[in-house]
GROMACS .gro file of C-alpha atoms in nm:
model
  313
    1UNK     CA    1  -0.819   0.091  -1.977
    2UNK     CA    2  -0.488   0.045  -1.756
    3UNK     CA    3  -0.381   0.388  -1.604
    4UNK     CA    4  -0.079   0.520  -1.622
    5UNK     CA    5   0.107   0.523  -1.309
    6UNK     CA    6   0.324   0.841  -1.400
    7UNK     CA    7  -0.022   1.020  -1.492
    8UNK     CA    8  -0.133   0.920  -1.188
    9UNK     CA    9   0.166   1.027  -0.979
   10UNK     CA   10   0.148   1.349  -1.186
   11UNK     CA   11   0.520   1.285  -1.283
   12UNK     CA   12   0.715   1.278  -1.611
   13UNK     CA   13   0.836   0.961  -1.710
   14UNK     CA   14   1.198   1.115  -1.608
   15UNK     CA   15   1.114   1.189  -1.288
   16UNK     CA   16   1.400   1.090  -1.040
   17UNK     CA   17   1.324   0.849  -0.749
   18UNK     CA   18   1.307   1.179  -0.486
   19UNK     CA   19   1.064   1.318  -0.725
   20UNK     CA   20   0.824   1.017  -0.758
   21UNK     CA   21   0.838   0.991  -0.374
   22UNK     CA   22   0.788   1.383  -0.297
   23UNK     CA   23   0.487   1.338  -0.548
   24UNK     CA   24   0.306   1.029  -0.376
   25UNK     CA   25   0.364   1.182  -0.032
   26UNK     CA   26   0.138   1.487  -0.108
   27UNK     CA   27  -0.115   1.286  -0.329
   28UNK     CA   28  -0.156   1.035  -0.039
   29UNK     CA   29  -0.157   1.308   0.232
   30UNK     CA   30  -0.409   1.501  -0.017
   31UNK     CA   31  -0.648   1.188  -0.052
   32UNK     CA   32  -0.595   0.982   0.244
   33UNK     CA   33  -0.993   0.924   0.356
   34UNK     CA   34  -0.937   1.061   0.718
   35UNK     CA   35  -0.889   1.403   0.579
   36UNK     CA   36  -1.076   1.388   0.243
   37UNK     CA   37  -1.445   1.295   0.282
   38UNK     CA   38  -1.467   1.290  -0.075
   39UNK     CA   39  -1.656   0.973  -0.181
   40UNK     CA   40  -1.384   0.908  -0.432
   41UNK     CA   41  -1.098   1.013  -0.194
   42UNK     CA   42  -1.044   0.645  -0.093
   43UNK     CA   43  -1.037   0.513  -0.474
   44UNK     CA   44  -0.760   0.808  -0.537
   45UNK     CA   45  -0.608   0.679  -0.270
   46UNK     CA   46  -0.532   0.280  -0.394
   47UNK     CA   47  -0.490   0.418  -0.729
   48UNK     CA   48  -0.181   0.667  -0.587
   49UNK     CA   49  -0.081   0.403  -0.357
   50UNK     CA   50  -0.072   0.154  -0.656
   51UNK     CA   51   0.119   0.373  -0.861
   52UNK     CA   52   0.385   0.454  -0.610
   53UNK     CA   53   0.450   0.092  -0.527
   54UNK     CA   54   0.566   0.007  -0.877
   55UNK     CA   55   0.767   0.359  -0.974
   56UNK     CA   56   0.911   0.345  -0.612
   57UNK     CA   57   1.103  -0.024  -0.691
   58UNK     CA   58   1.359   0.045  -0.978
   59UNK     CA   59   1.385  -0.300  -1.103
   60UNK     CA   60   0.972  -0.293  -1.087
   61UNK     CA   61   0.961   0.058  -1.267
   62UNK     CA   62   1.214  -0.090  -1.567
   63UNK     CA   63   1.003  -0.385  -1.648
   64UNK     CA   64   0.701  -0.149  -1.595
   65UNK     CA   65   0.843   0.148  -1.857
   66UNK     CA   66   0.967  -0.161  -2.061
   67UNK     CA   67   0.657  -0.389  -2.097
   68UNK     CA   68   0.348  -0.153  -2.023
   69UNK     CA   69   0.028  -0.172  -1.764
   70UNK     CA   70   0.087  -0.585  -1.866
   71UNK     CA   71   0.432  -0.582  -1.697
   72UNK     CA   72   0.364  -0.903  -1.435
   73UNK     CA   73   0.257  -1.109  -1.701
   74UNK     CA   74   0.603  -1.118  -1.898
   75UNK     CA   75   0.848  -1.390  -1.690
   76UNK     CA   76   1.133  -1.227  -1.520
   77UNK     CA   77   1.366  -1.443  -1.791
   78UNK     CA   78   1.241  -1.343  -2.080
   79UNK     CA   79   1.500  -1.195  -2.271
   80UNK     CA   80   1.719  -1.549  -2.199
   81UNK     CA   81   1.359  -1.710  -2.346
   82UNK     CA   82   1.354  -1.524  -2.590
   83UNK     CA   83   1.698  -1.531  -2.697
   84UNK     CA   84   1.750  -1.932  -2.679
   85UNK     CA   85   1.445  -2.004  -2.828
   86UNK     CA   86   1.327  -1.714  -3.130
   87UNK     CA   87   1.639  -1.497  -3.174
   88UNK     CA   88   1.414  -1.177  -3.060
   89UNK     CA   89   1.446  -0.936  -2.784
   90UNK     CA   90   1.223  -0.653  -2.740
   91UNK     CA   91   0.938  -0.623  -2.490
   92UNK     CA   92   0.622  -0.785  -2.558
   93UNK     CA   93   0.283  -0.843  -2.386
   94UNK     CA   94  -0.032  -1.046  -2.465
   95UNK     CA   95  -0.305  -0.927  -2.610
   96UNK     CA   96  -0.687  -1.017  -2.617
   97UNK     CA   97  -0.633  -1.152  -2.937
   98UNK     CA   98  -0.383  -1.372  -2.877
   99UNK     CA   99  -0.131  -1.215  -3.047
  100UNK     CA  100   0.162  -1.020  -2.910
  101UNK     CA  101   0.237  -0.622  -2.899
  102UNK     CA  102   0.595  -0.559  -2.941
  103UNK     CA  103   0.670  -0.199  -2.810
  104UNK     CA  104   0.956  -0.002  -2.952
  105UNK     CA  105   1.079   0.170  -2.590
  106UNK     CA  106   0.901   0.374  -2.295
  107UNK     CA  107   0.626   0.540  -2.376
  108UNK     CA  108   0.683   0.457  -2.744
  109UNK     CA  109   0.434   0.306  -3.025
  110UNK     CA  110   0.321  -0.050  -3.029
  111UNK     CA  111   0.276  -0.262  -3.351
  112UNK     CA  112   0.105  -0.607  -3.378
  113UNK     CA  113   0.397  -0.901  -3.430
  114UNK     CA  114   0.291  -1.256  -3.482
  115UNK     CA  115   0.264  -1.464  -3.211
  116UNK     CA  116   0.432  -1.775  -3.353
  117UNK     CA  117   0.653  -1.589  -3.540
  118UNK     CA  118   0.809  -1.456  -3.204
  119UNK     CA  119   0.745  -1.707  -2.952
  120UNK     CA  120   0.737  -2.040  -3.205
  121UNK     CA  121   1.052  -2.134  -3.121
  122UNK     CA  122   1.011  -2.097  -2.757
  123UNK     CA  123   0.740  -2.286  -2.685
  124UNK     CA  124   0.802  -2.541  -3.028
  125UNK     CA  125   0.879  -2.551  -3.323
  126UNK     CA  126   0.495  -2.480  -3.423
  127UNK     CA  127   0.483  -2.604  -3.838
  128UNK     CA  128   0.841  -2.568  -3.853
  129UNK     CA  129   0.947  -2.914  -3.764
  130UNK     CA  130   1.194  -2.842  -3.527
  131UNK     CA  131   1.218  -2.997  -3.156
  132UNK     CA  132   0.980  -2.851  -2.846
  133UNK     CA  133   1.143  -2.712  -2.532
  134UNK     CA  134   1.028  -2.712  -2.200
  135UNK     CA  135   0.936  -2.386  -2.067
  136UNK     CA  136   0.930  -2.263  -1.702
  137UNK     CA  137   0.624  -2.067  -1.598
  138UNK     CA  138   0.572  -1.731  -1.593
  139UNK     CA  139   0.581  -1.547  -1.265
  140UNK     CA  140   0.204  -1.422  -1.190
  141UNK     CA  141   0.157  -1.133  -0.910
  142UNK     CA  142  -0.186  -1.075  -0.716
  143UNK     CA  143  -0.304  -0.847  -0.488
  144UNK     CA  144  -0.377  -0.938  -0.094
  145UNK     CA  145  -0.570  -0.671   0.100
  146UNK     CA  146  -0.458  -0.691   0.473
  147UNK     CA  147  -0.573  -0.415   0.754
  148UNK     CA  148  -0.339  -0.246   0.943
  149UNK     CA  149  -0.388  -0.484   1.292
  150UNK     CA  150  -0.312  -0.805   1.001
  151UNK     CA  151  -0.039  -0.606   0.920
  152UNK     CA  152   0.103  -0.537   1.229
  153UNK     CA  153   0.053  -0.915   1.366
  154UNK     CA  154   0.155  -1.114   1.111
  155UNK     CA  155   0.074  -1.497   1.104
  156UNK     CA  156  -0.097  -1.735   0.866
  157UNK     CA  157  -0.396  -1.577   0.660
  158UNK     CA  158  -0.632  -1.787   0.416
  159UNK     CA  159  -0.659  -1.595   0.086
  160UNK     CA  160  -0.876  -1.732  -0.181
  161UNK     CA  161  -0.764  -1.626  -0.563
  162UNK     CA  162  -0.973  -1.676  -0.871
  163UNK     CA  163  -0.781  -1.756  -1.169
  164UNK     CA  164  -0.822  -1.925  -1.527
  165UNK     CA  165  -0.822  -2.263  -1.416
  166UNK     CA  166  -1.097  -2.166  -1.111
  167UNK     CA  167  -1.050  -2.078  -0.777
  168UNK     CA  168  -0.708  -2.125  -0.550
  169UNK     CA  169  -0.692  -2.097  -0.174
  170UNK     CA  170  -0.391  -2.067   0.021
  171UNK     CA  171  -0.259  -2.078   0.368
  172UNK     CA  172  -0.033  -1.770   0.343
  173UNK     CA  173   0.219  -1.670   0.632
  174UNK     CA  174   0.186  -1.317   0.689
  175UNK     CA  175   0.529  -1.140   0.772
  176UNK     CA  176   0.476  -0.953   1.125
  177UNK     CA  177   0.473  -0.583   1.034
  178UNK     CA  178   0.416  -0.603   0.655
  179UNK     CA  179   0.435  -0.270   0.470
  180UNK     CA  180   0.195  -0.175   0.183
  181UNK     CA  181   0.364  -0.276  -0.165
  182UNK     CA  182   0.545  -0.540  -0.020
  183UNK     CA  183   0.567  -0.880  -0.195
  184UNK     CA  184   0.491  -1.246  -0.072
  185UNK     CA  185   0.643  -1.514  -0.247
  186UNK     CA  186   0.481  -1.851  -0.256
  187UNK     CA  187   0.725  -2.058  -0.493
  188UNK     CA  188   0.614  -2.277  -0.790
  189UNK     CA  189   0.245  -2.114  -0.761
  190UNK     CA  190   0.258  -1.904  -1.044
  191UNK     CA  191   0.201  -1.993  -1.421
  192UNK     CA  192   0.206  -2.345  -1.543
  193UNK     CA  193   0.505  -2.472  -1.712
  194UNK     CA  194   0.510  -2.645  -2.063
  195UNK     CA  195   0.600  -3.057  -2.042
  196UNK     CA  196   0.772  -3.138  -1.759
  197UNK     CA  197   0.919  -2.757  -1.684
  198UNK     CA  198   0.855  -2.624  -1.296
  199UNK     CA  199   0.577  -2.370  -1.251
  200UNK     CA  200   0.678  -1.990  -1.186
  201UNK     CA  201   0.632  -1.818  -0.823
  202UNK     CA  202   0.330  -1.645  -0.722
  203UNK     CA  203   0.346  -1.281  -0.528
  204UNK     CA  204   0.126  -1.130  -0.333
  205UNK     CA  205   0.105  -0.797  -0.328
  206UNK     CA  206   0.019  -0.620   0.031
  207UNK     CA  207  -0.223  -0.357   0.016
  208UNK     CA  208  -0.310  -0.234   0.354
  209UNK     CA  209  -0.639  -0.088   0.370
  210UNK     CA  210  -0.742   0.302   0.498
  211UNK     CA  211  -0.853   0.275   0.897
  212UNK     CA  212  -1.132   0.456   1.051
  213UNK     CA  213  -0.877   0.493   1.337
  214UNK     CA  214  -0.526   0.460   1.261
  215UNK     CA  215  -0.306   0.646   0.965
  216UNK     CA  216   0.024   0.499   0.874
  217UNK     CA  217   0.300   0.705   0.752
  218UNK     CA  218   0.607   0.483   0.718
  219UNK     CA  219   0.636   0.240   1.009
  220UNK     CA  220   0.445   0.523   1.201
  221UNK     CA  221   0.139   0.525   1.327
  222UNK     CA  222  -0.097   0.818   1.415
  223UNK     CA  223  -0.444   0.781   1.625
  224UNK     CA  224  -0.643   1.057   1.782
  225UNK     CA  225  -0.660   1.005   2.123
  226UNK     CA  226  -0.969   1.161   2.277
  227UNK     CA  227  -0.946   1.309   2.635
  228UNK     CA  228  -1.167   1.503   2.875
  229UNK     CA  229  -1.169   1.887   2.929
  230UNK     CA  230  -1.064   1.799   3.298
  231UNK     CA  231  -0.810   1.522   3.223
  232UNK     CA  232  -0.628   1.768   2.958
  233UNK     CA  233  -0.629   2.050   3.197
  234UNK     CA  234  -0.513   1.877   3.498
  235UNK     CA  235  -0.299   1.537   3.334
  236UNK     CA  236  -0.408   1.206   3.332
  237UNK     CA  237  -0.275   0.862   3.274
  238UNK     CA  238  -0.543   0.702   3.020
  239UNK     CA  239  -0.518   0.451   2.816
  240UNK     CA  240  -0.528   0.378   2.410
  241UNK     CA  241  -0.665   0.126   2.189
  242UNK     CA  242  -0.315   0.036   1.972
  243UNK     CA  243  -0.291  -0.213   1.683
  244UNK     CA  244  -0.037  -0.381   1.980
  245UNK     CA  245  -0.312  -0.388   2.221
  246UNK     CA  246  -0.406  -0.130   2.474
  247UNK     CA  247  -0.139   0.110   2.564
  248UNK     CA  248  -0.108   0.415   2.879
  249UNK     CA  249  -0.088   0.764   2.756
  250UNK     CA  250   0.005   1.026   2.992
  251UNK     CA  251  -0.147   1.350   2.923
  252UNK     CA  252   0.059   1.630   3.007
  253UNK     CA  253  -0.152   1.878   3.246
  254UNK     CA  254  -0.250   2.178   3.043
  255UNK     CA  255  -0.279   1.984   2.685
  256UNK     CA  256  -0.472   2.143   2.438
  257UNK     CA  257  -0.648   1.933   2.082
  258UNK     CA  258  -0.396   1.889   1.847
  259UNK     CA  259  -0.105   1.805   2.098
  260UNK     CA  260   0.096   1.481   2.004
  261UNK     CA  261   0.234   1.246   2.253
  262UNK     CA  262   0.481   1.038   2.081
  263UNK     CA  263   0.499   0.638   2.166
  264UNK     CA  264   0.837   0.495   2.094
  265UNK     CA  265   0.833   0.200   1.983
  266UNK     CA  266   0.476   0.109   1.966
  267UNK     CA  267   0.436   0.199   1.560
  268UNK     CA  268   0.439  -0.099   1.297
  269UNK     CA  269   0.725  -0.369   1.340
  270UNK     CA  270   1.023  -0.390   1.170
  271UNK     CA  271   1.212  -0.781   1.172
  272UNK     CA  272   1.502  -0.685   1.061
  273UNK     CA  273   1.546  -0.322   1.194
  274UNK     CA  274   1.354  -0.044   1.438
  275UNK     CA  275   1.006  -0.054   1.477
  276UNK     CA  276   0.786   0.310   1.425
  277UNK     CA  277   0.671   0.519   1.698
  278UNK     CA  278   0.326   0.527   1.732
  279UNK     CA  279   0.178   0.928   1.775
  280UNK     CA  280  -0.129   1.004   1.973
  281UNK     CA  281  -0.339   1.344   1.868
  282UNK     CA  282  -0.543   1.458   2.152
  283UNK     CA  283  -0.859   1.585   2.110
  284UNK     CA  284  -1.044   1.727   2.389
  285UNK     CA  285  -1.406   1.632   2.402
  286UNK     CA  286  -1.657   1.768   2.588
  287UNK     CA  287  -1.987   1.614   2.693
  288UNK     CA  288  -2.245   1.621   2.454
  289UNK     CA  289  -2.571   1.661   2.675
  290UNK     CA  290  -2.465   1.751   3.016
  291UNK     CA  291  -2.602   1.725   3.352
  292UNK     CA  292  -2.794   1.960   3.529
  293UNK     CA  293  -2.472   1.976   3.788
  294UNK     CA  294  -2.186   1.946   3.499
  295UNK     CA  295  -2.356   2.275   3.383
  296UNK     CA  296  -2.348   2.403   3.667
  297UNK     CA  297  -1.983   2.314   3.774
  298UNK     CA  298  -1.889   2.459   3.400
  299UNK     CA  299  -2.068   2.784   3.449
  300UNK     CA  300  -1.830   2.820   3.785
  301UNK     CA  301  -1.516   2.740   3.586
  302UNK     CA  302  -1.634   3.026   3.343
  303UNK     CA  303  -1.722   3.242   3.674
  304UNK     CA  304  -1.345   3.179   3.834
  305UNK     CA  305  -1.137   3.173   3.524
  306UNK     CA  306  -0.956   3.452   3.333
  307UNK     CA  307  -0.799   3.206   3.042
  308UNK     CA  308  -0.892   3.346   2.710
  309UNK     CA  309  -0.818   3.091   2.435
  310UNK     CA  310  -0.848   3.406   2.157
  311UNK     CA  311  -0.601   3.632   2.345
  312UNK     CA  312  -0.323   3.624   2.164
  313UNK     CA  313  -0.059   3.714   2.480
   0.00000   0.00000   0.00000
């Protein structure tokens, strides 16, 4: 069964824009996988971050509260279809039955309507004797799962869809700096058209995938950046692993875990505007089996020093 994308926003079909983006923000902070090791964490996750990317469009949300979980089947025209060729209006969405289920508004009760009796005089006249029309196709929308160094290059991508009439593969250009929810258009590869009528657009739908190492927030990227007890103490210039390449951090001399060094610029590109900063955590390691003489040079420091990271003065 489709889910609801309100229920799984944990919003009210009323909710305002702000409200629906406040929401998705904590859900996606709450089940992101690099802080929740829940098994199911990363499931939550594409379900929240599916929700968000149709309530977070307002033409997308209308069609969505208007036609139901079956929204990207129904052509963007279809009220002008409708109205040219049965006389109805309303929203309507297949069924497994082949019929049609005409809703009566958001969140409202469906009832079972004829097929023929509401399309017939779209697609032909059926037994009624009247002339056929030609009938662009509908609009289809699929999803494209990128990760976040596809998404931050760009360029051409071979995806492979399965569909009714077998498998399609495409050469797809990949926009440099793609966001998750975006669309891809590739025109006239969507549904067929009847007679001679030109086939509707296909759109891919980005979904960038969770990252063992980097966590996007926006056009922002964050990355731990792991650093010796003697290069955070002292400073050091060391460098990062970036979906860019390799970048040059400089550590600040006396930077403790936690500390963020912030990267302008180097976050997710934007074509048409300013590209994120990229933000490196530091985390100070320490050896994991030391040496006779690390020991040794660490019991020293403990001898010399007076720092006391529990003091609170």
């Amino acid at each position: 069964m489709a889910q609801d994308y309100y229920e799984v926003l944990g919003v009210p079909r009323t909710a305002s824009q702000e409200d629906i983006q406040q929401a998705y923000r904590k859900l996606a902070r709450r089940h992101h996988p690099d802080v929740n090791k829940d098994p199911e964490a990363e499931e939550r996750f594409k379900d929240v971050n599916e929700a968000y990317s149709v309530l977070a469009d307002p033409d997308t949300r209308a069609r969505y509260d208007r036609f139901g979980p079956d929204f990207r089947q129904i052509p963007e025209d279809y009220d002008e279809r409708a109205a040219a060729g049965a006389g109805y209006g309303g929203a309507g969405r297949a069924s497994a039955g082949g019929g049609v289920r005409f809703a009566q508004g958001p969140g409202g009760s469906f009832q079972d309507v004829d097929f023929e009796d509401l399309f017939g005089g779209l697609f032909g006249a059926g037994g009624r004797g009247g002339p056929r029309r030609t009938v662009p196709g509908a609009d289809q929308e699929a999803e494209v799962e990128l990760s976040v160094e596809e998404a931050y290059r760009g360029g051409r991508r071979a995806v492979g869809l399965a569909g009714p009439d077998g498998r399609r593969d495409y050469q797809v250009t990949i926009p440099r700096g793609v966001r998750d929810g975006q669309r891809i258009r590739l025109a006239g590869e969507g549904g067929r058209g009847s007679r001679d009528a030109p086939a509707g657009d296909l759109y891919l739908r980005v979904h960038i995938t969770p990252h063992e190492r980097y966590r996007l927030d926006g056009r922002d990227i964050h990355v731990r950046l792991p650093v010796t007890p003697w290069e955070a103490a002292l400073g050091a210039t060391v460098p990062l692993a970036t979906p860019g390449g390799t970048a040059k951090v400089t550590v600040p001399p006396g930077s403790s875990s936690g500390r963020r060094l912030r990267l302008r610029g180097e976050g997710m590109p934007h074509p048409r505007g300013t590209d994120g900063d990229l933000y490196a955590e530091v985390r100070v390691m320490v050896p994991p089996h030391p040496t006779d003489r690390e020991r040794e040079l660490f019991g020293e420091l403990a001898a010399a020093s007076d720092f006391d990271p529990r003091s609170k003065g």
